[in-house]
Amino acid sequence: METITHRIARILAALEPGADAGELEAWLERPAEPEHGDLSLPCFKLSKRLRRSPQAIAEDWAERLQDDAVAEARAVSGYLNLSMNRAWVAEQTLAALERQGEAYGSSDRGAGRTVVIDYSSPNIAKPFHIAHLRSTVIGQSLRRILSFSGYRCIGVNHLGDWGTQFGKLLTAYRHWGDEALVERDGIDELLRLYVRFHDEAEARPELEDEARGWFARLEQGDPEAAERWARFVEISLAHFNRVYERLGVSFDAYTGESFYNDKMPAVLEELRAKGLLEEDDGAQVVRLDDYGMPPALILKQDGSSLYPTRDIAAALYRKTHYAASRILYVTDYAQQLHFKQWFAVIERMGYPWASALEHVPFGRVSFGGEGLSTRKGNVVKLEEVLEQAVQKTEAIMRDKVRDSRARAEVARAVGVGAVIFHDLSRHRLHDVSFEWSQVLNFDGETGPYVQYTHARACRLLARASAAPQPDNPAAAGGALQLVDDSVVADGWTEQFNEDSLVVDGGVEQFDEDSLVAAGGAEHLTDDAAWPLVQALHRFPERVEQAERSLEPSVISKTLIELAQAFNRFYHHCPVLTEAPAVREARLRLVGATAQTLRTGLYLIGLEAPQSI
Ligand code: ARG
């Protein structure tokens, strides 16, 4: 479907040889005041080129512009103000939505291109930390947005399962490890051991040497080290997978840092052969003076590999193994220098595809104003956060939904959704402060609010398909009872008080196809429906914007706009009680909204229960 702005720009450009469609489209504004119409084109910039006054251009175009999409064109003080033909826009939008269904908003912009997305990537032997939640949910959302835009996406979990910290853990286990405790407490016990190592090493620095020794043994394949390490990995993965299951997140590969251990010698050989490796204070580095950066550390004095070394090996592998056109790395912005450095090493190695490597940074997460650090042990565990979110949601729903199984299922989708949405509701580079009162503020601009709005639209559709038509004489009496619950104010908790949340413990089902009847868009022109029509119309543009800027918050914001526009429509425009033609047209709009909300929720990784 061609967007309105694109269409208008194209038609105006055709009227005037000196005008350029792309330029006009960029200049089109959406005026804040309704009396200025839906779109406005300032003609000042054209004035010089066309040697006419802005007002003369606007007047000329207002007179000559003839298009189905435009109801009225006026020239006002050098602006060309356009009011859209609302029925036409509504019909185009609904027809596209009905034709494409869940593919509405998708595209083939990325066709034939493969993107590897490296996300989540937590560190073994440490509990899944709330900061890793950001990488996980941003990465998962990007994967969905990019797939929806035609790319082939490979989700990779670059587990932090290699490095000197394993030497520390092996040392700690040697001194204070108790298999029974590890068995019982799993990852929590591993964290205790790690924290204890740091405490003790302050007084006994020789422990650090011991740890380096153990990591060297691990890298050389020492059986005792390898076996214990494998156990740490197993315990950690069991824990991570529980979290992923809750979040509904998946990966195509769990190739962590250790996966590249046997690929390292070839990388070192290549660096050496290309004359890039230099000795610096006993360590091996690649100089990046030309880039104005400190050298990239490749090998430590003791010959052990480093985080950048493993990233270089991983990039070479991904480029060839997946034939990747782009490789994205979703981590916190504190790692910016690390990525810049080793991207530069790839460039110095002579690979033109260095430009395919993109760091997708995001802001820090703090919990109640405090920073997070593993060494001191004050980690906020995501598993606990999610559990609490679900429990709190279930408590809110306790009196509203009788059936406990249905309630638990919905509380899971809504509670987890609240946490994910909170994380994706702001621009990814902004820091987030994780405060319960905000995450679970279900009256605000939150995931539950959007999910609730979707369920509300579904409920309306279910009633419509179950209810007799008001023009059916046999049902004349019944129709009167089909009063919408549109009197309820916006806001999720209040809306929870509505009746018919769940009918007899079951979930109301509906068949959208049976409701769809083309035509009738002339009934969708009132002021309460128009913002909703426009929000639906713009959805594909918003997906494109999210894809180009690698920014899931574009989708979250769109969902809030859509939900707010729908709730205003719902409040002002009764549906089921209207005459058949109006009812059918409004139901089309409700069906289209439900579909678009569902798609948007999917794109940021939230479920869309039909009944809340
Ligand atoms: N494990 C790292 C951390 O927790 C993130 C890894 C990101 N991916 C990468 N290829 N470096 O900080």
XYZ file of C-alpha atoms and ligand atoms in Angstrom:
624
model
C 0.000 0.000 0.000
C 1.388 3.359 -0.980
C 1.488 5.759 1.960
C -0.552 8.935 1.780
C 2.478 11.196 2.043
C 4.212 9.305 -0.720
C 1.156 9.516 -2.914
C 0.630 13.247 -2.349
C 4.288 14.030 -2.973
C 4.234 11.970 -6.175
C 1.131 13.712 -7.504
C 2.362 17.193 -6.632
C 5.722 16.513 -8.249
C 3.930 15.503 -11.423
C 2.191 18.906 -11.463
C 5.445 20.816 -11.451
C 8.546 20.033 -13.509
C 10.846 21.747 -11.012
C 9.668 19.739 -7.986
C 11.126 16.547 -6.619
C 8.833 13.954 -5.012
C 11.331 12.834 -2.387
C 11.978 16.397 -1.331
C 8.266 17.205 -1.162
C 7.595 14.127 0.935
C 10.245 15.177 3.415
C 8.706 18.658 3.665
C 5.133 17.479 4.264
C 4.091 18.228 7.822
C 1.271 17.069 10.013
C -0.159 20.295 11.394
C -0.910 20.471 15.090
C -4.101 22.508 14.598
C -6.956 20.598 13.001
C -8.092 23.679 11.015
C -4.883 23.416 9.001
C -5.941 20.039 7.699
C -4.242 16.648 7.861
C -1.147 17.494 5.862
C 0.543 20.751 5.101
C 3.260 21.627 2.626
C 5.304 24.773 3.266
C 6.056 26.239 -0.174
C 8.818 28.635 0.927
C 11.755 26.501 -0.074
C 10.343 26.066 -3.574
C 9.751 29.737 -4.074
C 13.244 30.573 -5.224
C 13.542 27.694 -7.622
C 10.142 28.251 -9.188
C 10.477 32.067 -9.108
C 7.048 32.551 -7.633
C 5.838 33.538 -4.201
C 5.062 30.670 -1.795
C 1.425 31.748 -1.726
C 1.217 31.751 -5.536
C 2.622 28.196 -5.639
C 0.232 27.018 -2.931
C -2.734 28.604 -4.732
C -1.784 27.140 -8.072
C -1.361 23.658 -6.638
C -4.525 23.881 -4.553
C -6.412 24.545 -7.751
C -4.802 21.860 -9.862
C -4.518 19.058 -7.306
C -7.156 16.456 -8.117
C -6.921 13.160 -6.317
C -9.213 10.586 -4.693
C -7.215 10.823 -1.493
C -7.753 14.556 -1.107
C -11.036 16.057 0.040
C -9.910 19.655 0.114
C -6.824 21.702 -0.733
C -6.376 25.291 0.501
C -3.619 27.838 0.189
C -2.954 29.694 3.450
C -0.009 32.059 3.934
C 2.360 30.109 1.739
C 1.255 26.697 2.922
C -0.710 24.168 0.945
C -3.095 22.642 3.476
C -4.742 19.355 2.632
C -7.678 17.574 4.202
C -7.775 13.947 3.343
C -10.712 12.056 1.972
C -11.215 10.075 5.149
C -13.454 7.418 3.632
C -10.958 6.783 0.871
C -8.007 6.479 3.270
C -10.047 4.214 5.546
C -11.044 1.957 2.668
C -7.487 1.682 1.339
C -6.122 0.924 4.778
C -8.755 -1.606 5.786
C -8.619 -3.336 2.410
C -4.834 -3.670 2.700
C -5.156 -4.956 6.249
C -7.833 -7.464 5.348
C -5.894 -8.656 2.347
C -2.604 -9.038 4.203
C -3.838 -10.062 7.649
C -0.916 -10.805 9.908
C 1.493 -9.825 7.139
C 0.250 -6.214 7.231
C 3.321 -4.051 7.785
C 5.730 -6.666 6.478
C 7.954 -6.056 3.482
C 10.719 -7.575 1.416
C 13.208 -4.769 1.953
C 15.772 -7.219 3.345
C 15.126 -10.018 0.838
C 18.198 -12.041 -0.029
C 20.182 -10.673 2.903
C 21.184 -12.527 6.057
C 21.622 -10.741 9.377
C 23.276 -12.390 12.317
C 22.053 -10.892 15.583
C 24.241 -11.499 18.612
C 22.085 -10.878 21.677
C 21.508 -11.826 25.304
C 24.951 -13.467 25.620
C 25.022 -13.757 29.426
C 28.056 -14.937 31.322
C 28.226 -18.492 32.539
C 28.263 -19.091 36.282
C 26.495 -15.842 37.055
C 22.767 -15.538 37.432
C 20.923 -13.964 34.545
C 21.096 -10.370 35.385
C 18.538 -7.681 34.734
C 21.028 -5.847 32.494
C 21.088 -8.890 30.202
C 17.340 -8.562 29.920
C 17.818 -5.479 27.783
C 20.086 -7.226 25.344
C 17.724 -10.185 25.254
C 14.526 -8.279 24.593
C 16.059 -5.742 22.193
C 17.752 -8.543 20.251
C 14.653 -10.695 20.132
C 12.574 -7.756 18.953
C 15.117 -6.775 16.279
C 15.128 -10.323 15.086
C 11.360 -10.242 14.644
C 11.316 -6.769 13.082
C 14.066 -7.652 10.615
C 12.486 -11.002 9.702
C 9.208 -9.175 9.168
C 11.114 -6.874 6.814
C 12.317 -9.755 4.685
C 15.746 -10.507 6.120
C 16.893 -13.995 6.960
C 17.818 -13.672 10.636
C 20.150 -15.830 12.682
C 19.907 -15.300 16.426
C 23.155 -16.136 18.188
C 23.726 -16.381 21.911
C 27.410 -15.588 22.354
C 27.579 -17.065 25.839
C 30.356 -15.713 28.044
C 31.682 -19.191 28.736
C 35.408 -18.591 28.408
C 37.975 -16.318 29.989
C 39.992 -15.731 33.130
C 36.877 -15.646 35.302
C 36.687 -19.421 34.839
C 40.152 -19.679 36.272
C 38.817 -17.795 39.285
C 35.825 -20.057 39.593
C 37.939 -23.195 39.254
C 40.237 -21.858 41.958
C 37.324 -21.008 44.225
C 35.815 -24.422 43.662
C 39.107 -26.068 44.513
C 39.346 -24.216 47.827
C 35.804 -23.918 49.021
C 33.597 -25.871 46.613
C 30.991 -28.233 47.946
C 29.348 -30.384 45.309
C 26.253 -30.900 47.448
C 25.691 -27.155 47.631
C 26.297 -26.721 43.919
C 23.819 -29.484 43.291
C 21.231 -27.867 45.543
C 21.632 -24.172 44.715
C 23.002 -24.344 41.186
C 23.944 -20.976 39.825
C 23.474 -19.196 43.158
C 26.230 -21.309 44.671
C 28.478 -20.592 41.684
C 27.914 -16.883 42.272
C 28.743 -17.268 45.978
C 32.002 -18.972 45.028
C 32.855 -16.213 42.572
C 32.128 -13.480 45.102
C 34.139 -15.314 47.732
C 37.090 -15.490 45.358
C 37.097 -11.700 45.044
C 36.792 -11.196 48.786
C 39.617 -13.567 49.595
C 41.855 -12.403 46.760
C 41.956 -8.931 48.274
C 43.917 -10.326 51.210
C 45.659 -13.108 49.265
C 46.725 -11.818 45.838
C 48.424 -15.140 45.090
C 44.933 -16.496 44.418
C 44.906 -14.398 41.243
C 48.012 -16.239 39.999
C 46.415 -19.527 40.801
C 43.336 -18.469 38.819
C 45.450 -17.531 35.796
C 47.074 -20.943 36.047
C 43.730 -22.672 36.031
C 42.483 -20.771 33.030
C 45.682 -21.636 31.166
C 45.073 -25.305 32.012
C 41.516 -24.992 30.753
C 42.685 -23.484 27.468
C 45.202 -26.302 27.096
C 42.491 -28.913 27.560
C 43.366 -30.155 31.060
C 40.738 -32.881 31.788
C 39.987 -31.857 35.370
C 39.521 -28.216 34.415
C 37.489 -29.138 31.346
C 35.161 -31.446 33.226
C 34.432 -28.965 35.974
C 33.973 -26.171 33.447
C 31.479 -28.299 31.507
C 29.485 -28.744 34.699
C 29.422 -24.959 35.285
C 28.131 -24.478 31.760
C 25.442 -27.098 32.207
C 24.182 -25.579 35.458
C 24.158 -22.108 33.947
C 22.344 -23.132 30.786
C 19.611 -24.836 32.758
C 19.076 -21.548 34.544
C 19.236 -19.384 31.397
C 16.840 -21.619 29.532
C 14.245 -21.241 32.253
C 14.462 -17.487 31.795
C 14.285 -17.723 27.992
C 11.270 -19.954 28.208
C 9.491 -17.442 30.380
C 10.344 -14.618 28.036
C 9.453 -16.624 24.941
C 12.913 -15.998 23.539
C 14.853 -18.353 21.309
C 18.135 -18.587 19.417
C 19.407 -20.371 16.353
C 22.779 -21.017 17.943
C 24.270 -21.081 21.432
C 27.808 -20.771 20.171
C 29.538 -19.115 23.100
C 33.077 -17.863 23.397
C 34.476 -21.347 24.041
C 33.225 -22.426 20.619
C 36.030 -20.378 19.084
C 38.827 -21.897 21.130
C 39.948 -24.203 18.344
C 39.501 -21.440 15.755
C 41.883 -19.118 17.541
C 45.241 -20.426 16.236
C 44.179 -19.744 12.633
C 43.189 -16.179 13.546
C 46.508 -15.580 15.294
C 48.328 -17.039 12.331
C 46.459 -14.745 9.961
C 47.155 -11.673 12.098
C 50.794 -12.595 12.234
C 51.026 -13.313 8.507
C 49.459 -9.951 7.747
C 52.041 -8.323 9.969
C 49.505 -6.905 12.353
C 50.576 -8.539 15.599
C 53.031 -6.585 17.719
C 54.521 -7.172 21.095
C 53.670 -4.709 23.802
C 54.892 -5.270 27.335
C 54.910 -9.019 26.807
C 51.404 -9.075 25.360
C 50.432 -9.332 21.685
C 48.439 -6.410 20.331
C 47.198 -4.883 17.087
C 48.001 -1.183 16.932
C 45.163 1.169 16.088
C 47.019 4.486 16.129
C 45.578 5.420 12.739
C 42.133 5.092 14.228
C 43.002 7.183 17.238
C 42.343 4.240 19.529
C 44.416 2.296 22.020
C 45.772 -1.020 20.695
C 43.505 -4.084 20.668
C 44.793 -6.723 23.091
C 44.986 -10.081 21.371
C 47.040 -12.301 23.647
C 48.015 -11.813 27.278
C 51.569 -12.221 28.549
C 50.761 -15.789 29.566
C 49.510 -16.548 26.055
C 45.821 -16.777 26.931
C 43.231 -15.345 24.598
C 41.031 -12.380 25.313
C 37.485 -11.216 24.748
C 38.397 -9.280 21.538
C 40.344 -12.242 20.158
C 37.308 -14.450 20.505
C 35.089 -11.788 18.921
C 37.394 -11.593 15.906
C 37.325 -15.367 15.502
C 33.529 -15.343 15.858
C 33.078 -12.644 13.215
C 35.215 -14.535 10.676
C 33.203 -17.665 11.385
C 29.819 -15.954 11.123
C 30.699 -14.139 7.947
C 31.485 -17.367 6.116
C 29.334 -19.912 7.920
C 26.125 -17.890 7.601
C 27.073 -15.812 4.549
C 26.077 -12.837 6.648
C 25.406 -9.467 5.046
C 25.230 -7.786 8.433
C 26.273 -8.811 11.933
C 24.672 -6.944 14.821
C 25.939 -6.898 18.396
C 23.410 -5.906 21.032
C 25.220 -4.872 24.202
C 25.362 -2.031 26.651
C 27.105 1.130 25.447
C 29.970 0.637 27.894
C 31.348 -1.865 25.377
C 31.498 0.693 22.580
C 35.292 0.965 22.548
C 35.708 -2.799 22.583
C 33.599 -3.124 19.415
C 35.172 -0.144 17.656
C 38.596 -1.602 18.324
C 38.084 -5.053 16.994
C 35.941 -3.836 14.063
C 39.039 -1.821 13.168
C 41.195 -4.938 13.454
C 38.924 -6.678 10.924
C 39.381 -3.676 8.652
C 43.135 -3.780 9.077
C 43.008 -7.466 8.151
C 41.811 -6.212 4.773
C 38.206 -7.348 4.956
C 35.869 -4.929 3.201
C 32.954 -6.450 5.089
C 34.181 -4.747 8.267
C 31.404 -2.263 7.487
C 28.856 -5.079 7.921
C 29.650 -5.191 11.644
C 27.332 -2.986 13.686
C 27.289 -2.405 17.387
C 23.738 -1.794 18.614
C 24.341 -0.173 21.988
C 21.818 0.425 24.711
C 21.667 2.348 27.980
C 22.393 1.076 31.442
C 19.864 -0.497 33.758
C 19.766 0.506 37.367
C 17.570 -0.942 40.014
C 15.975 1.537 42.352
C 18.785 3.982 41.570
C 21.597 1.533 42.327
C 24.071 0.278 39.792
C 24.593 -3.417 39.356
C 27.730 -5.347 39.940
C 28.401 -9.042 40.026
C 31.623 -8.856 41.958
C 29.957 -7.483 45.019
C 27.118 -9.912 44.615
C 24.306 -7.365 44.610
C 22.792 -8.710 41.440
C 19.162 -8.367 40.656
C 18.076 -11.669 39.295
C 15.802 -11.607 36.353
C 14.152 -14.865 37.261
C 12.959 -13.327 40.509
C 11.821 -10.164 38.799
C 9.719 -12.104 36.310
C 8.272 -14.291 39.017
C 7.258 -11.264 41.030
C 5.737 -9.565 38.009
C 3.568 -12.605 37.345
C 2.540 -12.913 40.982
C 1.667 -9.257 41.287
C -0.385 -9.434 38.110
C -2.171 -12.512 39.318
C -3.018 -10.771 42.576
C -4.600 -7.896 40.669
C -6.666 -10.353 38.691
C -7.667 -12.531 41.607
C -11.189 -11.226 42.034
C -11.760 -10.635 38.362
C -11.012 -13.935 36.722
C -12.476 -16.920 38.453
C -10.898 -19.769 36.586
C -7.469 -20.218 38.134
C -5.888 -21.856 35.109
C -7.037 -19.129 32.751
C -5.905 -16.551 35.304
C -2.436 -18.060 35.657
C -2.017 -18.177 31.894
C -3.057 -14.562 31.402
C -1.019 -13.380 34.415
C 2.042 -14.977 32.875
C 1.567 -13.240 29.519
C 0.694 -9.902 31.111
C 3.261 -9.937 33.939
C 6.168 -10.921 31.693
C 4.850 -8.561 29.015
C 4.910 -5.673 31.503
C 8.610 -6.217 32.150
C 9.500 -6.551 28.450
C 7.439 -3.546 27.417
C 8.938 -1.382 30.139
C 12.364 -2.201 28.819
C 11.429 -1.426 25.219
C 9.296 1.640 25.804
C 12.179 4.109 25.681
C 14.816 4.794 23.087
C 17.373 2.052 23.528
C 20.222 4.441 24.295
C 18.432 5.898 27.287
C 19.265 4.487 30.680
C 16.435 2.657 32.362
C 15.658 2.641 35.990
C 13.820 -0.437 37.000
C 11.150 0.549 39.505
C 8.334 -1.796 40.337
C 5.853 1.026 40.588
C 6.526 1.933 36.961
C 6.833 -1.508 35.472
C 3.579 -2.605 36.988
C 1.759 0.680 36.617
C -0.932 -0.845 34.524
C -2.745 2.433 34.056
C 0.069 4.119 32.219
C 1.689 3.625 28.867
C 2.457 0.000 29.530
C 2.368 -3.424 27.943
C -0.688 -4.476 29.952
C -2.552 -1.421 28.696
C -1.874 -2.436 25.090
C -2.639 -6.085 25.767
C -5.835 -5.116 27.496
C -6.881 -2.940 24.565
C -6.260 -5.828 22.201
C -8.384 -8.137 24.375
C -11.088 -5.493 24.484
C -11.205 -5.362 20.672
C -11.317 -9.170 20.538
C -14.142 -9.232 23.025
C -16.139 -6.837 20.919
C -15.579 -8.978 17.841
C -16.550 -12.098 19.767
C -19.769 -10.504 20.871
C -20.514 -9.359 17.368
C -20.081 -12.816 15.932
C -22.130 -14.364 18.724
C -24.850 -11.733 18.762
C -27.774 -11.657 16.423
C -27.876 -8.778 13.972
C -29.977 -5.893 15.232
C -31.889 -5.866 11.973
C -32.997 -9.415 12.570
C -36.577 -9.014 13.857
C -36.317 -12.141 15.980
C -33.522 -10.543 17.928
C -34.906 -7.067 18.236
C -35.249 -7.360 21.987
C -31.847 -8.935 22.420
C -30.084 -6.224 20.521
C -30.989 -3.690 23.130
C -28.925 -5.556 25.664
C -25.840 -5.352 23.525
C -24.782 -2.084 25.005
C -21.090 -1.564 24.702
C -19.039 -1.160 27.793
C -17.557 1.978 26.306
C -18.468 4.048 29.329
C -15.543 2.666 31.229
C -12.715 5.157 31.461
C -9.367 4.382 29.978
C -6.879 2.859 32.331
C -6.195 -0.750 32.790
C -7.174 -1.387 36.386
C -10.521 0.243 35.945
C -11.090 -1.696 32.828
C -10.432 -4.819 34.791
C -13.693 -4.222 36.558
C -15.661 -4.916 33.457
C -17.798 -7.939 33.400
C -17.397 -10.769 30.948
C -13.653 -10.930 31.322
C -13.780 -14.620 30.911
C -17.007 -16.364 30.200
C -17.401 -19.538 32.199
C -13.698 -19.841 32.579
C -13.265 -20.276 28.871
C -11.836 -17.920 26.355
C -14.221 -16.315 23.942
C -13.301 -17.151 20.415
C -14.267 -15.421 17.275
C -13.853 -15.902 13.638
C -12.663 -12.639 12.177
C -13.307 -13.702 8.607
C -16.999 -13.984 9.248
C -17.069 -10.350 10.312
C -15.247 -8.873 7.421
C -17.430 -7.227 4.870
C -15.762 -4.814 2.516
C -17.180 -1.366 1.972
C -18.873 1.034 4.302
C -15.778 3.145 4.879
C -17.946 6.261 4.493
C -19.155 5.414 8.010
C -15.653 5.743 9.406
C -15.141 9.422 8.855
C -16.004 10.918 12.221
C -13.409 12.612 14.363
C -13.128 9.760 16.846
C -12.378 7.191 14.135
C -9.992 9.275 12.018
C -6.908 9.191 14.296
C -7.311 5.422 14.534
C -7.532 5.061 10.748
C -4.389 7.165 10.395
C -2.512 5.199 13.055
C -3.363 1.965 11.234
C -2.371 3.512 7.929
C 1.021 4.531 9.279
C 1.826 1.178 10.838
C 3.917 -0.129 7.896
C 5.957 3.111 7.871
C 6.598 2.709 11.555
C 7.838 -0.844 11.080
C 10.207 0.451 8.425
C 11.413 3.185 10.752
C 12.014 0.628 13.526
C 13.898 -1.588 11.100
C 16.119 1.183 9.710
C 16.988 2.628 13.101
C 17.174 -0.784 14.836
C 14.855 0.671 17.417
C 12.082 -1.443 18.975
C 10.761 1.556 20.911
C 9.294 2.871 17.644
C 6.939 -0.109 17.767
C 6.135 0.306 21.493
C 5.262 3.948 20.904
C 3.123 3.047 17.915
C 1.270 0.513 20.024
C 0.502 3.122 22.660
C -0.784 5.527 20.001
C -2.903 2.818 18.452
C -4.308 1.708 21.798
C -5.121 5.262 22.813
C -6.759 5.988 19.460
C -8.761 2.789 19.687
C -9.951 3.521 23.212
C -11.096 6.986 22.152
C -12.966 5.484 19.218
C -14.446 2.818 21.465
C -15.554 5.451 23.924
C -17.262 7.676 21.367
C -18.505 5.275 18.734
C -20.876 2.520 19.760
C -20.567 -0.525 17.569
C -22.971 -3.334 18.272
C -26.024 -1.166 18.755
C -25.691 0.682 15.460
C -27.599 0.128 12.237
C -26.116 -2.729 10.174
C -24.076 -0.651 7.724
C -22.426 1.419 10.454
C -21.981 -1.617 12.660
C -20.261 -3.559 9.884
C -17.962 -0.690 9.006
C -16.978 -0.133 12.636
C -16.428 -3.834 13.136
C -14.013 -3.779 10.218
C -12.082 -1.059 12.011
C -12.119 -3.039 15.268
C -10.894 -6.175 13.469
C -8.126 -4.216 11.779
C -7.061 -2.704 15.095
C -6.972 -6.093 16.825
C -4.800 -7.483 14.040
C -2.390 -4.546 14.064
C -2.037 -4.564 17.852
C -1.333 -8.280 17.707
C 1.346 -7.790 15.074
C 2.939 -4.916 16.958
C 2.958 -6.877 20.215
C 4.537 -9.807 18.414
C 7.253 -7.552 16.998
C 8.368 -6.510 20.460
C 8.040 -10.008 21.890
C 4.755 -9.817 23.778
C 1.864 -12.213 23.676
C -1.613 -11.021 22.850
C -4.171 -12.948 24.905
C -7.678 -12.682 23.452
C -9.202 -12.440 26.832
C -7.939 -10.604 29.869
N 29.034 -11.742 27.567
C 29.166 -10.336 27.301
C 28.704 -9.539 28.522
O 27.940 -10.011 29.302
C 28.359 -9.882 26.118
C 28.758 -10.490 24.800
C 28.278 -9.698 23.632
N 28.609 -10.291 22.387
C 29.824 -10.255 21.822
N 29.999 -10.877 20.676
N 30.830 -9.643 22.376
O 29.118 -8.404 28.669
